[in-house]
Short mmCIF file of C-alpha atoms and ligand atoms in Angstrom, two decimals:
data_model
loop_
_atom_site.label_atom_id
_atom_site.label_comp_id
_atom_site.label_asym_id
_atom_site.label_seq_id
_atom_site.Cartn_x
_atom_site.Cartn_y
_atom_site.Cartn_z
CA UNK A 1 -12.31 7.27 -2.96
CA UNK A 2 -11.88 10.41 -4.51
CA UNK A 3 -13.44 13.11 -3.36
CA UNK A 4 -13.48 16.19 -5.84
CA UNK A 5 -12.98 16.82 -9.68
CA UNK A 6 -11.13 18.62 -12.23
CA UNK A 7 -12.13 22.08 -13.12
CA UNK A 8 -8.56 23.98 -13.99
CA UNK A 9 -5.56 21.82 -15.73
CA UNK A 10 -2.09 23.27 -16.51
CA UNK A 11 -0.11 21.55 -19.15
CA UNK A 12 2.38 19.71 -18.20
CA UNK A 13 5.20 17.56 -20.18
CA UNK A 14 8.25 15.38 -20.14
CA UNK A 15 10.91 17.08 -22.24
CA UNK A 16 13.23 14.71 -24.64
CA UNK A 17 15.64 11.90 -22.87
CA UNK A 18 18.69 14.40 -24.21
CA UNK A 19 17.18 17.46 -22.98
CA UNK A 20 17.08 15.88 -19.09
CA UNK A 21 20.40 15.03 -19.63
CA UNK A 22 21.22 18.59 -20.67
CA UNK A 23 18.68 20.12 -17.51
CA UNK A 24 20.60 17.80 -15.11
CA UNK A 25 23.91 18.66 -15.98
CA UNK A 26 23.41 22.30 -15.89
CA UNK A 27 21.42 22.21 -12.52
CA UNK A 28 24.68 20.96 -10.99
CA UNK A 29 22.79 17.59 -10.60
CA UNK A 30 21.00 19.20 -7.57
CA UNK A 31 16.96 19.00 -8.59
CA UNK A 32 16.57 22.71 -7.04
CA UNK A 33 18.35 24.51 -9.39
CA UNK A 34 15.82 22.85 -12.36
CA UNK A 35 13.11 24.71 -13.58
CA UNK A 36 9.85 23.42 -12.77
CA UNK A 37 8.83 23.43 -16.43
CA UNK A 38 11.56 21.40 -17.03
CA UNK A 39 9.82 18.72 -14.13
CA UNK A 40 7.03 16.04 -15.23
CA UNK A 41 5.99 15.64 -11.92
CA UNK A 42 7.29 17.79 -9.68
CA UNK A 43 7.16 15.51 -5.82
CA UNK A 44 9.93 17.79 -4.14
CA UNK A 45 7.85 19.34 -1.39
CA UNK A 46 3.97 18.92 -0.34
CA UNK A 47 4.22 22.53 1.03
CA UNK A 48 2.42 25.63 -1.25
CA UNK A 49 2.16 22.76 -4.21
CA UNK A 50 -1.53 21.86 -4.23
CA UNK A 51 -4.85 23.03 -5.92
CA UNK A 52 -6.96 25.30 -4.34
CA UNK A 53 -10.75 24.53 -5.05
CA UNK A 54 -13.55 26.51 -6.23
CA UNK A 55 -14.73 27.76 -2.98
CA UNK A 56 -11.20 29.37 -2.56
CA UNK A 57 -10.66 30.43 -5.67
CA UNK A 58 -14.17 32.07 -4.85
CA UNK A 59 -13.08 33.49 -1.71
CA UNK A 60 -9.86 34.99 -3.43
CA UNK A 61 -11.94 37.14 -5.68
CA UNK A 62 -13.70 38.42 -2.71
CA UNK A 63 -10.80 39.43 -0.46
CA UNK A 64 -10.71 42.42 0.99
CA UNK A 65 -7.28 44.45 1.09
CA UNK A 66 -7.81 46.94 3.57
CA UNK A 67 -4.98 47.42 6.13
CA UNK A 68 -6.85 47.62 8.59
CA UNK A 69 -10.01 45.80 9.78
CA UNK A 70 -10.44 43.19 6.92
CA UNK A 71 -13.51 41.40 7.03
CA UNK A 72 -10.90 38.50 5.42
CA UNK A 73 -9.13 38.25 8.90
CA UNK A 74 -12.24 37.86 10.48
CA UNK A 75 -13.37 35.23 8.71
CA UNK A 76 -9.96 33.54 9.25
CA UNK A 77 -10.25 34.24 12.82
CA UNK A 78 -13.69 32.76 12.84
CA UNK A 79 -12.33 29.72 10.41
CA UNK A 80 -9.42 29.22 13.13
CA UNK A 81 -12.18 29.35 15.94
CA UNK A 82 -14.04 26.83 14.82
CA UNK A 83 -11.89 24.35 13.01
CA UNK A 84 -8.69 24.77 16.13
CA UNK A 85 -10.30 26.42 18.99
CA UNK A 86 -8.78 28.91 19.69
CA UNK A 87 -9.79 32.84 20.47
CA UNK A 88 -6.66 34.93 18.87
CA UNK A 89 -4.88 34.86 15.87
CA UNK A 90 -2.10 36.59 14.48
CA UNK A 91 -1.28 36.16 10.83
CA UNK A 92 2.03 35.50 9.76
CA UNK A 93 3.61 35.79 5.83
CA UNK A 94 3.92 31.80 6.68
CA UNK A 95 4.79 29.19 8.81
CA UNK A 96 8.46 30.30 9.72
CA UNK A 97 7.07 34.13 10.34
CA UNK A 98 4.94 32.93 12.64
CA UNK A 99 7.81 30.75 14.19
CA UNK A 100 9.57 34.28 14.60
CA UNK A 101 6.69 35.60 16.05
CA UNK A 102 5.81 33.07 18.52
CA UNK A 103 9.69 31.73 19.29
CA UNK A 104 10.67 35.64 19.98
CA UNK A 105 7.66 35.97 22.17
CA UNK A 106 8.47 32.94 24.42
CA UNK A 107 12.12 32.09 24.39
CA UNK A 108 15.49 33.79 25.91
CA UNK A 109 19.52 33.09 25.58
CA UNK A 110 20.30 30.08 27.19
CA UNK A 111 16.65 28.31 27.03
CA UNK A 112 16.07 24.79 26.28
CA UNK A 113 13.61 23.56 23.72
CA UNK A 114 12.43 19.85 23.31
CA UNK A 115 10.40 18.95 20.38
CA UNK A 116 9.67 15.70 19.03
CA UNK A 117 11.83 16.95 15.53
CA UNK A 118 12.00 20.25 15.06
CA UNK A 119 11.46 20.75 11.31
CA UNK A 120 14.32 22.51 10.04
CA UNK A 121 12.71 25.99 10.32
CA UNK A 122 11.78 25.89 13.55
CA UNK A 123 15.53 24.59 14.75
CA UNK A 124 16.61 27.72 13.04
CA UNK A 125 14.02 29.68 14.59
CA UNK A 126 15.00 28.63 18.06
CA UNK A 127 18.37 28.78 17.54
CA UNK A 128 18.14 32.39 16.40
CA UNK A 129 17.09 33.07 19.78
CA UNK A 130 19.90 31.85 21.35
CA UNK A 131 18.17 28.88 22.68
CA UNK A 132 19.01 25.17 21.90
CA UNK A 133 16.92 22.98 20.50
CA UNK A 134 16.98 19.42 21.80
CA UNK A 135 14.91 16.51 19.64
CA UNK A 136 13.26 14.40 21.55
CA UNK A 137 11.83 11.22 19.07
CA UNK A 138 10.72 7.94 19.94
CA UNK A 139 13.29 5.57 19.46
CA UNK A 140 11.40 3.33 16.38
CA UNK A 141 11.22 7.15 14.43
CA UNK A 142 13.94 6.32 11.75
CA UNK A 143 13.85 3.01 11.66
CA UNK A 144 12.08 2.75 7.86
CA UNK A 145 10.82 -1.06 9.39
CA UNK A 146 9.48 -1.53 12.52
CA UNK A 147 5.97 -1.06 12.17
CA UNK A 148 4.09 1.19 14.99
CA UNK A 149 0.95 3.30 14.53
CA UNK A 150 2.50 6.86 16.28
CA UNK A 151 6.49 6.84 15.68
CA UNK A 152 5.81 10.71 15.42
CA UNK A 153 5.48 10.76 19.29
CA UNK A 154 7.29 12.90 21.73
CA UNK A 155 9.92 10.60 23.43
CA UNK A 156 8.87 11.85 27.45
CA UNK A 157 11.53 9.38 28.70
CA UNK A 158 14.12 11.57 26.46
CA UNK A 159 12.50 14.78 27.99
CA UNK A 160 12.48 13.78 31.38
CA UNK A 161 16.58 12.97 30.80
CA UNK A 162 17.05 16.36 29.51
CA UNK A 163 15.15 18.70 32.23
CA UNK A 164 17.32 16.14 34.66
CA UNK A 165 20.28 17.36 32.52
CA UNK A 166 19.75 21.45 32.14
CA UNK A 167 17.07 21.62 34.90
CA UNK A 168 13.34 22.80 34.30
CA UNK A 169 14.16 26.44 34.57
CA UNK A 170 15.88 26.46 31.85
CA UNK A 171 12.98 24.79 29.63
CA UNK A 172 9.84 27.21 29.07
CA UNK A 173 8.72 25.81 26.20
CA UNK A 174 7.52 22.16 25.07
CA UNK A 175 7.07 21.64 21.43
CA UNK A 176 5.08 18.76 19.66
CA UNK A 177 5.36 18.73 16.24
CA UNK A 178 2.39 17.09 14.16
CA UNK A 179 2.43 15.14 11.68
CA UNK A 180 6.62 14.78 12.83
CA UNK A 181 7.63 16.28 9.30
CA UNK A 182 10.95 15.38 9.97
CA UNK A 183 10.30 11.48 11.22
CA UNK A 184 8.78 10.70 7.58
CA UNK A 185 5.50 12.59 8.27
CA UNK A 186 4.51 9.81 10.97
CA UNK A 187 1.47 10.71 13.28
CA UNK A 188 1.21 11.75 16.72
CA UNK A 189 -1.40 10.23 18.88
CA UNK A 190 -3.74 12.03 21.13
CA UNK A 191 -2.54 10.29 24.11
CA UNK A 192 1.04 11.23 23.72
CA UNK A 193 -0.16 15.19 23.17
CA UNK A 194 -2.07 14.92 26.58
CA UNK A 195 1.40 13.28 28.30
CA UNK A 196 3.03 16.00 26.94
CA UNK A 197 0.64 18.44 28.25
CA UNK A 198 0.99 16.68 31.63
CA UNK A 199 5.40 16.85 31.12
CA UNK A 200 4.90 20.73 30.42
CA UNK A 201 2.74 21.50 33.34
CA UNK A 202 4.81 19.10 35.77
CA UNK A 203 7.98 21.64 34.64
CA UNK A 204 5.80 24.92 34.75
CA UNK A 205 6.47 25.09 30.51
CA UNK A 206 4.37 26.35 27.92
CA UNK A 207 3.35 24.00 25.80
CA UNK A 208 3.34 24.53 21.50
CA UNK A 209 1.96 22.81 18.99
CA UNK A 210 3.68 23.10 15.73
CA UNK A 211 0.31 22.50 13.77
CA UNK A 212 1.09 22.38 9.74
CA UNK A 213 -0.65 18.69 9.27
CA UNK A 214 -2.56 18.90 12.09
CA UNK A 215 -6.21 17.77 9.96
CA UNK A 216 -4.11 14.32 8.59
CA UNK A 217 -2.55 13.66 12.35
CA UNK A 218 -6.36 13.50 12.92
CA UNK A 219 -6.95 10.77 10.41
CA UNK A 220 -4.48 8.80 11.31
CA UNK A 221 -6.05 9.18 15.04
CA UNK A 222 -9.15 8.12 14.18
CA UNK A 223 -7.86 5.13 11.76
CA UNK A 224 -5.54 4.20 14.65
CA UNK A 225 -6.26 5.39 18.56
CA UNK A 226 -9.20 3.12 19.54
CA UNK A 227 -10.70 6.04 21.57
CA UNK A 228 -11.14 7.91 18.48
CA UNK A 229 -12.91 5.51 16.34
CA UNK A 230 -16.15 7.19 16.29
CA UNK A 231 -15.01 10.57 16.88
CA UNK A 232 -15.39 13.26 13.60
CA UNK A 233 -11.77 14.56 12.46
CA UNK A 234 -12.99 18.12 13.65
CA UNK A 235 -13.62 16.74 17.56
CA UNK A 236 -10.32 15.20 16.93
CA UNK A 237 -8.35 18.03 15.88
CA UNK A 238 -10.39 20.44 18.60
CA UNK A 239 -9.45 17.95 21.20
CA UNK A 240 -5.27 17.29 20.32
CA UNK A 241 -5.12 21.02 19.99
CA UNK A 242 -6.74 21.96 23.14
CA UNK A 243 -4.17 20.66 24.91
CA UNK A 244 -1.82 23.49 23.71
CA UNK A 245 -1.10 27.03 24.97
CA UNK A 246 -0.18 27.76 21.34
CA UNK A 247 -0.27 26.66 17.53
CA UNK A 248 1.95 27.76 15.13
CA UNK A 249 0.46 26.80 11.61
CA UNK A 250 1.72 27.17 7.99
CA UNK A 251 -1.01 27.48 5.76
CA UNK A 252 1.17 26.36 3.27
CA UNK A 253 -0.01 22.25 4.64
CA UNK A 254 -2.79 22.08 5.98
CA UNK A 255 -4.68 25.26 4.78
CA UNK A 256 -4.53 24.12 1.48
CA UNK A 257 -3.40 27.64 0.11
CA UNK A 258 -0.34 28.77 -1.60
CA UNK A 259 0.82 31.18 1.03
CA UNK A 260 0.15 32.15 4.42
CA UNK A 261 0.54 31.15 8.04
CA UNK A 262 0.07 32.05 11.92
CA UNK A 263 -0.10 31.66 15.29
CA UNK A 264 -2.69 30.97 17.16
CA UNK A 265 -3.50 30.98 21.23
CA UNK A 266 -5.97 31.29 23.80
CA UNK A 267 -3.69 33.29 26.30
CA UNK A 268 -4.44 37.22 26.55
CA UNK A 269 -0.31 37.63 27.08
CA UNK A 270 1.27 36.23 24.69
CA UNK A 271 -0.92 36.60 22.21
CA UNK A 272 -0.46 40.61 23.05
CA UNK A 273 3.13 39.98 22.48
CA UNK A 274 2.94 37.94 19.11
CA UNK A 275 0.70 41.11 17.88
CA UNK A 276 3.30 43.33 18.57
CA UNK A 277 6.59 41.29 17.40
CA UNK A 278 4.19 40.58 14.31
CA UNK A 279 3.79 44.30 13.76
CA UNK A 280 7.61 44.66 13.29
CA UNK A 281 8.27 41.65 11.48
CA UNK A 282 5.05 40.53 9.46
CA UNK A 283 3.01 43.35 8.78
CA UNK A 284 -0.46 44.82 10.83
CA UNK A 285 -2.06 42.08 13.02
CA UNK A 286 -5.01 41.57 9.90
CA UNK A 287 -3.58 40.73 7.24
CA UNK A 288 0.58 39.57 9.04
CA UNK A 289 2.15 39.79 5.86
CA UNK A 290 -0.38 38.36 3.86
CA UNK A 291 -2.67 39.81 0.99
CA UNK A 292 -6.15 40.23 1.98
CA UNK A 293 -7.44 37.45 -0.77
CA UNK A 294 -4.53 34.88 0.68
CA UNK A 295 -6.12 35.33 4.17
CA UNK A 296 -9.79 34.65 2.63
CA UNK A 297 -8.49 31.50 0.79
CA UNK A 298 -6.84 30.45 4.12
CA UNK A 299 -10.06 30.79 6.07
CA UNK A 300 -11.53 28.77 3.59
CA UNK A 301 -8.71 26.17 3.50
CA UNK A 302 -8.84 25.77 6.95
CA UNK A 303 -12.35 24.39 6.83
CA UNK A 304 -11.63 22.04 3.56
CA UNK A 305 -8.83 20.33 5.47
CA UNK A 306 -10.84 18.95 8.31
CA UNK A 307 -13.37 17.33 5.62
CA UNK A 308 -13.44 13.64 6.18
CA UNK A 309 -13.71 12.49 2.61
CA UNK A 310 -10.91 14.81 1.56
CA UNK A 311 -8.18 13.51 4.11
CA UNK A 312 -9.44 9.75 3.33
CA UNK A 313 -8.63 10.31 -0.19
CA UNK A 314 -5.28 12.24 0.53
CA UNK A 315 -4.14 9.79 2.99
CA UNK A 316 -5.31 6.98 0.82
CA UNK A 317 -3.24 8.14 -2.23
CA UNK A 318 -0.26 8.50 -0.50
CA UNK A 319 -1.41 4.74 0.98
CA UNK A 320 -1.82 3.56 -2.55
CA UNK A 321 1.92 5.98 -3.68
CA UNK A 322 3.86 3.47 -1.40
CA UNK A 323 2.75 0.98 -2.53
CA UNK A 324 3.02 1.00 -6.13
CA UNK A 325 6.61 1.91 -5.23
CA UNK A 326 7.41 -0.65 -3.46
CA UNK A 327 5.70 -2.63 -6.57
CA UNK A 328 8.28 -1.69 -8.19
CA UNK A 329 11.44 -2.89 -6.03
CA UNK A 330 12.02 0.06 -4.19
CA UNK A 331 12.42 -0.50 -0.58
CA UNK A 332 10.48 1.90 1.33
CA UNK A 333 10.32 3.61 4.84
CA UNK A 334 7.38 1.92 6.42
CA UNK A 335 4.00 2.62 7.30
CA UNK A 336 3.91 5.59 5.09
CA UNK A 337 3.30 9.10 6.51
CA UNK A 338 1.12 11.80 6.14
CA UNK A 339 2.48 13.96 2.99
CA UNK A 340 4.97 12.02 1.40
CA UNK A 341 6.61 8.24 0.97
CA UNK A 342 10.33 7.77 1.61
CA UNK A 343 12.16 6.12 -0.64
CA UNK A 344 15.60 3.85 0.95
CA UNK A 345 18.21 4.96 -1.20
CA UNK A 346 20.90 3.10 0.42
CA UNK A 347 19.19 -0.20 0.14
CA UNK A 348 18.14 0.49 -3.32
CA UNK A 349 21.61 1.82 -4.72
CA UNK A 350 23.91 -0.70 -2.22
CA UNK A 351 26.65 -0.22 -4.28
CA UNK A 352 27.33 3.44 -3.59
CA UNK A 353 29.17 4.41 -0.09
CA UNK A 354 27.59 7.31 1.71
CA UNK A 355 30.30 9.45 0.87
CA UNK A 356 28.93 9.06 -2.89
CA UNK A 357 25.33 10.48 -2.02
CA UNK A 358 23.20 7.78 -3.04
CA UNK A 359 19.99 9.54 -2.00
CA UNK A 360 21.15 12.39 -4.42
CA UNK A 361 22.51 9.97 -7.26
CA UNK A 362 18.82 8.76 -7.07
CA UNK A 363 17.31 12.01 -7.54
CA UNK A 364 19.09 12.16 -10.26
CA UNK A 365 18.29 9.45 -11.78
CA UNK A 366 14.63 10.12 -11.06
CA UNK A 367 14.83 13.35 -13.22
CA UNK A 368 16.94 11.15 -15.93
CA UNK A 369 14.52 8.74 -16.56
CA UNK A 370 11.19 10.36 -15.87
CA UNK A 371 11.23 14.05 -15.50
CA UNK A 372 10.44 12.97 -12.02
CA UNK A 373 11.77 15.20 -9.13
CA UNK A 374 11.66 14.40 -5.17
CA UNK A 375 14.27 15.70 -2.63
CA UNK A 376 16.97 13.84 -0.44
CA UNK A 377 17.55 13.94 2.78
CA UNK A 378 20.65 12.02 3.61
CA UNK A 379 24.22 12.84 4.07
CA UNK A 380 24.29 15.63 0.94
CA UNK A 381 21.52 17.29 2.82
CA UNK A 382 22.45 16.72 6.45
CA UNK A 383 26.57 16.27 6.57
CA UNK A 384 28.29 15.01 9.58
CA UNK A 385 24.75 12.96 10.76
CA UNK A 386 24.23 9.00 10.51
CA UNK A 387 20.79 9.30 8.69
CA UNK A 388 19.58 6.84 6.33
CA UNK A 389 20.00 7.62 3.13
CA UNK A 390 16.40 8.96 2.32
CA UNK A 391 14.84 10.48 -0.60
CA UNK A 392 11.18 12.08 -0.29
CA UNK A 393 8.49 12.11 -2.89
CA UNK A 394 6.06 14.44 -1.52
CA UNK A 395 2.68 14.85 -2.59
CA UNK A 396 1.32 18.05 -3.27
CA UNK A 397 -2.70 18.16 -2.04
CA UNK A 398 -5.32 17.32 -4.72
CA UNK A 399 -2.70 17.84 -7.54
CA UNK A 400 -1.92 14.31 -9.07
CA UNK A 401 -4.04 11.18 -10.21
CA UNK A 402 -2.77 7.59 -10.02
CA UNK A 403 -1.33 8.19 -13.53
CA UNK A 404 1.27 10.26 -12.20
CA UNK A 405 1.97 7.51 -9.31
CA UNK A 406 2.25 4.84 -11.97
CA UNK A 407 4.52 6.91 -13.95
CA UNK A 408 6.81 7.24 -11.07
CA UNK A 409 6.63 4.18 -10.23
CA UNK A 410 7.36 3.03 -13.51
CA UNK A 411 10.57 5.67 -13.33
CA UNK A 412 12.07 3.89 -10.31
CA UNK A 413 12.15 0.57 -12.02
CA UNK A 414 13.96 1.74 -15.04
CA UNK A 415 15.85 3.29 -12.04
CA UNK A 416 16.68 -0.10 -10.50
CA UNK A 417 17.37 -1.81 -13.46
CA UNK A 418 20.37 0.03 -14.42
CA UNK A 419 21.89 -1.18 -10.87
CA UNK A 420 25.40 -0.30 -10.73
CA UNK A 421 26.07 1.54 -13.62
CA UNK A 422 24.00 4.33 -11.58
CA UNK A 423 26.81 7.10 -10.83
CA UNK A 424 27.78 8.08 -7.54
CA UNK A 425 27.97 11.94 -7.19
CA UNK A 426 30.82 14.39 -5.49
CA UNK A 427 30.39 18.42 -4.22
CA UNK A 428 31.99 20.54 -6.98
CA UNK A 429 31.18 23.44 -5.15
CA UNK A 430 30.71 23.81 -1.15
CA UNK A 431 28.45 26.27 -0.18
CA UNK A 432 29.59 28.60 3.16
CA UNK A 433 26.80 27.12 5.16
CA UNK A 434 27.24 23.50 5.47
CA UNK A 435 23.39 23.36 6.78
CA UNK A 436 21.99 24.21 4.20
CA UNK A 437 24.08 23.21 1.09
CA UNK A 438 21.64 21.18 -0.60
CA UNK A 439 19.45 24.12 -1.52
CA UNK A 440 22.48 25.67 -3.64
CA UNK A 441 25.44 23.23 -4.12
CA UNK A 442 26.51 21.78 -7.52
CA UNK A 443 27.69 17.96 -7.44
CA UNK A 444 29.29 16.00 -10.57
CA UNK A 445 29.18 12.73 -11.29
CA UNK A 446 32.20 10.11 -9.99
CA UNK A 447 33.68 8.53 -13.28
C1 PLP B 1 6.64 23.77 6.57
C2 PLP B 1 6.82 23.67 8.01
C3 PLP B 1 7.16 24.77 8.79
C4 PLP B 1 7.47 26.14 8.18
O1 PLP B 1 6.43 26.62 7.39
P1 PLP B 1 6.71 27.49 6.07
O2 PLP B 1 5.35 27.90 5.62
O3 PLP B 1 7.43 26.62 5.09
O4 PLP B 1 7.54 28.66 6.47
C5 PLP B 1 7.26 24.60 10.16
N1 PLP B 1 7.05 23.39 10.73
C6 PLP B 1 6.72 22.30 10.00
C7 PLP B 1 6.48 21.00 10.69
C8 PLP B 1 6.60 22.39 8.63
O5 PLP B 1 6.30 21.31 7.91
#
């Protein structure tokens, strides 16, 4: 049910058939060169994209820009308290400062770093420390059909193997990612977070949890872990996040602002040596990068997100997304995450090989028929790996009404019934870094 109204609209529309045609062909066919005025509705990332409400905008007005001292960090500090437990709090510019922050603070050359899917960030991140990240997913993670409440989990079998491979001296640190961003936004359950605890302390590692969805992981707890069923989403969240040493949080998700981030922690150390990486990288430990009025809508954020009757609604819509999708003939991955539904691009355009980027051709043809725009993640975004063939719509947080889904929805069956006369695409240009082409690299369509 839906849980808030409209009190700000920005005009949005679908420009002429002709004119898509045009946009497409001089974005390269790659959906991040368009120009979001150019998108009807605009599903390629959940992150930064939603409304803020009143209270926020509220807050925003009342921030307070000093450099030092803000009363807006300590009301973000007293927000983070309350809503994740924990004592200290260093702000970050967003999620990936704070990865620099926190990553620089714990890791050395040569360390070993298991996560349940690093999100692309924090693999960087990691890397850039000369360390090596190692995922650890459960094995049913990208299969788009089996059909398990927590395929976000951290795999501790896969762990185990790897401190038997490179020894527990070379692990420090024990990442859990949740929701798994990278594993289609599936949850992780409590129960897995407290084995994970138990795998860091048996190995003498820190344990981090990378926090960005950390109020939907909560729904989907108390929807689906039986011990949880009467539990409030704020004892849920306090609870799975007590189990780490540290947070790292982009505000970005789950603080339900534009911009912003951190890290948070309970340990006197570290959190001395975040302050003092995040001096040299983010800015002055209140206000990390951020502008005072960012921090006081993030302190306010951080409160909304936890609100039951927000997350059912959010969770709900993305429920109710998947399903009008797969309405419409599209197979989907299955059950549908947190922030976003995945879309099987290889089932749904068989007739293209790999090498033809059929997650990409589809974004295309998204943006050709209905100004819509989503993101792929197959082999044009991730060369040289067997993934499926994916293509994410992600929902931005109290930003779209089921109009919107229908419209979509409606897209991807004009989609379908072109079948093969749907082009296959090929790189006209090739980007010097192969990992992250997608974000710059022009395709053309195969005759
Ligand atoms: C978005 C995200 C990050 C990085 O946060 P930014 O605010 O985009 O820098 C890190 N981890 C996960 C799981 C994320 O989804």
């Amino acid at each position: 049910m839906v849980a808030y109204k409209t009190k700000m609209v920005e005009r949005i529309s679908l420009p002429a058939r002709e004119q898509r045609e045009q946009n497409l062909e001089s974005a390269g066919y790659n959906a991040f060169n368009l120009d979001a005025d150019d998108v009807f509705v605009d599903l390629l990332t959940d992150s930064g994209t939603g409304a803020m409400s009143d209270a926020q905008w509220a807050a925003l007005v009342r921030g307070d820009e000093a450099y030092a001292g803000s009363r807006s960090f300590d009301e973000l500090e007293s927000a983070v308290g309350d809503v994740m437990g924990f004592d200290h709090v260093v702000p970050a510019h967003q999620g990936r400062g704070a990865e620099n922050v926190l990553y620089g603070a714990l890791l050395e050359e040569g360390d070993v770093v298991p996560n349940n899917t690093h999100f692309d960030t924090t693999r960087a991140h990691v890397a850039n420390q000369g360390a090596d990240p190692v995922d650890c997913p459960v094995p049913s993670a990208h299969d788009p059909d089996v059909t398990a409440p927590f395929k976000g989990n951290f795999s501790l079998e896969r762990g185990r193997e790897l401190v038997d491979e490179v020894g527990a001296d070379s692990v420090p640190v024990v990442v859990q990612t949740i929701t798994n961003n990278s594993a289609a936004g599936q949850p992780v359950s409590v129960e897995n977070t407290r084995r994970v605890r138990a795998f860091a302390d048996e190995i003498d590692a820190r344990f981090v949890i990378d926090a960005c969805r950390f109020a939907e992981n909560a729904y989907f707890v108390k929807q689906r872990e039986e011990e949880f069923a009467a539990a409030s989403i704020a004892e849920i969240a306090h609870e799975q996040l007590g189990y780490a040493d540290a947070v790292v949080m982009s505000g970005k998700k789950d603080g339900l602002v534009n911009a912003g981030g951190f890290v948070a922690t309970d340990d006197a150390r570290l959190y001395e040596r975040s302050r003092q990486r995040a001096i040299l990288y983010e800015g002055f430990p209140t206000y990390g990068g951020m502008a005072g009025r960012d921090v006081a809508a993030l302190a306010v954020g951080l409160r909304e997100a936890v609100d039951s009757e927000y997350l059912a609604d959010r969770i709900e819509q993305i429920e109710e997304f998947g399903s009008l999708l797969e309405a419409a003939g599209v197979p989907i991955y299955r059950p549908v995450g947190g922030h976003a539904v995945y879309l099987d691009a290889g089932a749904a355009l068989s007739h293209l090989p790999d090498e033809a980027f059929p997650g990409q051709a589809l974004v295309c043809e998204l943006y050709r028929e209905g100004g819509v725009r989503g993101v792929e993640l197959g082999s044009f975004a991730f060369p040289d790996t067997d993934r499926p063939e994916l293509v994410r719509l992600a929902v931005p947080r109290r930003t779209y009404h089921r109009e919107h889904f229908e419209h979509v929805a409606d897209t991807v069956e004009a989609v379908l019934e072109k079948g093969e006369s749907v082009p296959g695409l090929e790189l006209a240009t090739e980007p010097e870094m192969p990992e992250i082409r997608h974000f710059t690299a022009e395709l053309e369509p195969l005759s």
